[in-house]
Amino acid sequence: MRDVAIVSFSQLRGDPEGGVPEVLMLVPVVLEAIEKSGVPRKQIGFTCSGSCDYLTGAPFAFVQNLAATGAWPPISESHLEMDGAWALQEAWVRLQHGDIDTALVFASGRPSNSDLREVLCLQLDPYYLMPLWPDYISLAALQAQALLARTGHTEKDLAEIVVRARRAALSNPNAEISGEFTASELLQAPYVSSPLRAHDCPPISDGAAAMVLVAGDRARDLCERPAWIRGIDHRIDAQYPGVRDLSVSPSARLAGEHAGVGRGPVEVAELAAAFSHEELILREALGLGDEVLVNPSGGALCSNPMVATGLIRIGEAFRQIHEQGRERVLAHASSGPCLQQNLVCVLEAD
Amino acid sequence: MAERCAVIGIGQTHHTRRRDDVSLAGLVREAAVRALEDAELGWKDIEAVVIGTAPDLFEGVMMPELYLAEALGAVGKPITRVHTAGSVGGSTAVVATQLVQSGVHERVLTVAFEKQSEGDTSWGLSGGRSGGVGAGGYFAPHIKAYIERSGAPEHVGWKVAVKDRQNALRNPYAHLKLDKIDIDSVKGSEMLWAPIRRLESCPTSDGACAMVLANEAGGRRAPRAPAWVHGKAIRSENGFFPGRDPVNPVAGQDCAADVYRQAGITDPRRELDMIECYVPFSWYEPMWMENLGIAEKNRGWELTDSGATAFEGDIPVNCSGGVLSTNPIGASGMLRFAEAALQVRGQAGERQVDGARRALGHAYGGAAQYFAMWVVGSERP
Amino acid sequence: MAGSEPVSFMQQMVSLEYKLRASPVAVDFARRLCAGTITGHACPECGLVYTPPSGFCSICVVPTNTREHEVEIADRGTVTAFTIVNPIQYRGQKEREVYAVASILLDGASGTIGQQRLGDVDLDRVRMGMRVEAVWLPEEKRKDSAAMGAGLASAIHHWRPVDEPDTPLEEFAEHII
């Protein structure tokens, strides 16, 4: 495979100004990622983005977002109705052709426009499951319950994950929730859907992110410490909660294997674990031991702009290499109910 | 490019107004099974799936690939969902082709679908508000501008409407089978969005299309002659800015120039044996013939009027009956790509163009701003 | 399938509520519109004038803002393209009669405004190049919708022909849509 690196990353700072349309959330982010990369905007070889009509609340919502790239003269561009992490994978595939060296990837989501407990029901089998309106938190609670029952983990273990995430988020200006808490404090709260309490669930966040990929030596010329994509893969599980063991994630395990996670030690993992229990499932599936630092950004528990969350995990992993001097980090993205679909990306320094 | 890409299996459903006998999963699976049978492969042979459909609001299923993963044998595999407006069926095939050409996967299944009967497309397009004019109302002013600009006589649109419906009579999968259609019936049909009449418009269809793509080794081993990808490209441009020409968009010209360059084509009119082109309203045939460099600017209508694009003509367009006869929106682009591939494989049955060796598949979408194309050939490039 | 019972169907209507907040640029535009003025933004780099403004130039990708880049646009212009619509009757459609919609190039704008309703005109006489002007809603009716940041239709009921010579096609050939 051709060597491809992330050379720049940008994300929307904090909460976007009320009413700013998605494309205006993207304009500064896309411009910043391009500027930091040192690649002139008009020379970018391929552009790929991720977003979701049902989050925005309009058909063809992504069409407006195209303007954030200034697509004139015309550009080679594609869009996925998925998290931007999958758009990154498409761009990486496209760069393997060898005829172009640079790609722009971006993602945006405005989940705060709607009630996700209703909207996300539409992700389910439309004939047998969706008409029951099982909301995403209840589905996640089924998974959490299955995990606790199998492994003997406790609700306190879940609270400890939240304590650690919120503490880590103190140093992340983009996090929506952060602070010092204790597990016993958190456990005073009532259940939202047992065994999950509000702190075990992700906040509803809006967000946007962009990055630039560059192939070969040009990445070294443009960037001090680029993050090389050494492996990337994604897999999916069956959707029906009843047909699989919810306490494990075979698709995350497969994606991790195919991305080559085990080929070396992982220093940091940025996981799109939107619910606290998902971190435990993912750690197990990806074989991450206690020595691995998980979600130093605070992760999706502290800020979860759906369909941008995964791309932001990859961006945070890039920062770990580019700014923090790490050698080998892992990023993860997820889609669908109960961690149904998972993407794993391994980044390395030179 | 690490690898060549071959189309080794093609499947489609019998398209119709309502497929009441199958679910969404049943519909996509039917096309996928046919593509696998054509390739003489099983589900286990497929490494990855790339799926495309128009806006989720059309069927009311958000990210339907999540629910469809099991039906498409994708559990434990990568599945990617493309959405590029009306061009999506074409760009989905392009994304799948990239997975093979890059060397990432050896065999990829690509599927596109729409089950318009399970939703309300006009409602979806209007966002549920009153005053929606549909795609016809949106594109009618562009067509009006073309007619004004080129001085084309009005019968050209009627002629395309008749030609494509007659072509559909040779295609067992086509939705509309209007065996009595003629110029007078088109001309006499209701005016929906002037200058577009009812019989100059695409129908509302349920349907799916699937293809199995393989690398060079897979192409050589294929049980039936494959179609080789000689070029593939996508282009997008902003939909609204002063000075943009949506009648002859630069993105379409650039996309065509890119696929011709990859395929080594310098004179597309002569070097292509047929074209499957996204024509949802009759006038788009002459408009796209100009955009694709098959006819000179403002003279596409003369090409159509001369009969050159008819089944017996020297550059037949939409031998399948095209979008005017079959329109499962998300699949319409992939059907163009698949029909072009069937032609160069010599597998197009009664709609086969004699000796077709090189064909263009074309799709467009959005405000005529998204384009996807491929050139396929019988020869390994 | 042979021998199997016919499938029966039930309709499920799904209603989802979205709270879309008005964009600040749209709110400014609406405020001026409410007061009877159509405004646009001129790009500081290429000079193109956009109306309604989106807050940036989509070619230069340069942000524009209300104070510095706002320009006033006339409430009259030229029909550059049109169609006569026979409305599709989908759920929620309230239109029943045939009507004309047009792209209009307003005097002072670089690009057209699309899907604008024409009125006070014989549908057979609508043509490219025709000059039209806005028929404003009474001021009290504008306030409700305009404050929401809705578009031109929240203050302008329709566009009607004015007694001026047609604009020749070549003058707007590059601004048809």
XYZ file of N, CA and C in Angstrom, chain A residues 17-21 23-24 27 31 41 54-57 67-72 110 112-115 118-119 122 130-131 133 206, chain C residues 9-10 12-27 45 48 53-64:
192
model
N -22.325 28.839 17.009
C -23.282 29.921 17.256
C -24.677 29.447 16.843
N -25.663 29.734 17.642
C -27.022 29.285 17.369
C -27.451 29.635 15.958
N -27.986 28.664 15.248
C -28.535 28.935 13.938
C -27.554 28.949 12.793
N -26.275 28.840 13.081
C -25.316 28.814 11.975
C -25.565 27.551 11.151
N -25.821 27.691 9.853
C -26.071 26.490 9.060
C -24.818 25.623 8.962
N -23.118 24.436 6.617
C -22.040 24.852 5.704
C -21.177 25.942 6.339
N -21.789 26.824 7.148
C -20.987 27.867 7.804
C -20.229 27.324 9.013
N -17.126 26.025 6.868
C -16.220 26.943 6.161
C -14.936 27.215 6.948
N -11.266 25.646 5.853
C -10.206 26.602 5.516
C -8.988 26.407 6.407
N -5.690 25.286 -1.828
C -7.037 24.712 -1.935
C -7.329 24.134 -3.317
N -30.813 12.873 7.921
C -31.791 12.756 8.999
C -31.382 13.539 10.245
N -30.087 13.796 10.394
C -29.677 14.637 11.523
C -29.964 16.103 11.209
N -29.664 16.501 9.982
C -29.896 17.890 9.588
C -31.393 18.169 9.483
N -32.134 17.152 8.996
C -33.575 17.313 8.868
C -34.008 17.769 7.493
N -20.380 23.659 -0.902
C -19.895 25.027 -1.122
C -18.744 25.387 -0.184
N -18.626 24.683 0.958
C -17.524 24.974 1.883
C -16.167 24.669 1.250
N -16.163 23.880 0.179
C -14.899 23.562 -0.490
C -14.637 24.535 -1.633
N -15.605 25.420 -1.927
C -15.447 26.315 -3.078
C -15.308 25.498 -4.351
N -16.287 24.622 -4.578
C -16.170 23.667 -5.687
C -16.395 24.343 -7.035
N -15.525 25.232 -7.363
C -15.523 25.868 -8.692
C -14.140 26.416 -8.967
N -25.419 18.006 12.989
C -26.192 18.900 13.857
C -27.287 18.097 14.559
N -28.453 18.345 17.347
C -29.297 19.111 18.271
C -30.565 19.642 17.607
N -30.670 19.494 16.272
C -31.886 19.941 15.588
C -33.107 19.112 15.959
N -32.868 17.893 16.464
C -34.001 16.979 16.605
C -33.879 16.182 17.891
N -34.854 15.332 18.131
C -34.819 14.452 19.285
C -34.255 13.099 18.833
N -36.017 9.800 19.046
C -36.964 9.444 17.982
C -36.225 9.150 16.678
N -35.392 10.105 16.275
C -34.790 10.030 14.934
C -33.978 8.750 14.745
N -35.173 5.383 13.321
C -35.311 5.131 11.890
C -34.110 4.380 11.316
N -38.310 -0.908 13.981
C -38.574 0.531 14.075
C -39.985 0.843 14.586
N -41.030 0.104 14.134
C -42.386 0.445 14.611
C -42.534 0.336 16.126
N -40.373 1.654 18.100
C -39.686 2.861 18.555
C -38.737 2.586 19.727
N -23.246 19.405 18.489
C -23.098 19.727 17.076
C -21.609 19.892 16.809
N -50.899 -4.665 3.639
C -50.096 -3.493 3.986
C -50.787 -2.599 4.995
N -49.996 -1.975 5.807
C -50.531 -0.927 6.658
C -49.648 0.301 6.490
N -47.688 3.495 7.801
C -47.168 4.069 9.022
C -46.657 5.466 8.707
N -47.303 6.449 9.249
C -46.848 7.817 9.042
C -45.895 8.156 10.179
N -44.724 8.631 9.816
C -43.732 8.996 10.831
C -43.624 10.510 10.880
N -43.775 11.064 12.038
C -43.654 12.512 12.168
C -42.496 12.819 13.101
N -41.563 13.587 12.633
C -40.409 13.955 13.454
C -40.375 15.473 13.579
N -40.053 15.929 14.747
C -40.008 17.367 14.945
C -38.550 17.834 14.919
N -38.273 18.854 14.119
C -36.941 19.450 14.084
C -37.067 20.896 14.510
N -36.145 21.331 15.324
C -36.113 22.745 15.677
C -34.951 23.373 14.923
N -35.253 24.022 13.820
C -34.192 24.629 13.031
C -34.052 26.088 13.450
N -32.892 26.427 13.953
C -32.674 27.808 14.371
C -32.312 28.650 13.157
N -32.851 29.847 13.111
C -32.598 30.709 11.961
C -31.138 31.152 11.969
N -30.541 31.116 10.796
C -29.152 31.549 10.671
C -29.067 33.064 10.895
N -28.044 33.547 11.599
C -27.926 34.994 11.836
C -27.943 35.809 10.543
N -27.332 35.284 9.498
C -27.325 36.001 8.216
C -28.754 36.083 7.670
N -29.493 34.976 7.799
C -30.871 34.960 7.310
C -31.750 35.905 8.134
N -31.459 36.008 9.413
C -32.251 36.891 10.279
C -32.025 38.360 9.886
N -13.618 39.629 -2.441
C -12.555 39.232 -3.383
C -12.983 39.323 -4.835
N -18.723 39.548 -6.684
C -20.055 39.043 -7.041
C -21.032 39.341 -5.906
N -28.225 36.465 0.798
C -26.828 36.152 1.119
C -26.725 34.879 1.960
N -25.628 34.137 1.803
C -25.448 32.939 2.618
C -24.374 33.166 3.679
N -23.718 34.334 3.641
C -22.707 34.600 4.653
C -21.299 34.279 4.181
N -21.177 33.815 2.952
C -19.842 33.597 2.388
C -19.954 33.489 0.880
N -18.829 33.713 0.209
C -18.789 33.531 -1.236
C -18.395 32.091 -1.497
N -19.239 31.358 -2.209
C -19.005 29.923 -2.378
C -17.955 29.634 -3.450
N -17.449 30.659 -4.097
C -16.376 30.450 -5.071
C -15.025 30.763 -4.415
N -14.968 31.908 -3.725
C -13.705 32.304 -3.087
C -13.566 31.682 -1.695
N -14.656 31.142 -1.141
C -14.730 30.656 0.245
C -14.206 31.750 1.198
N -14.828 32.928 1.067
C -14.503 34.058 1.923
C -15.781 34.437 2.661
N -15.727 34.541 3.981
C -16.926 34.940 4.706
C -17.328 36.376 4.346
N -18.635 36.615 4.312
C -19.131 37.978 4.129
C -20.009 38.277 5.328
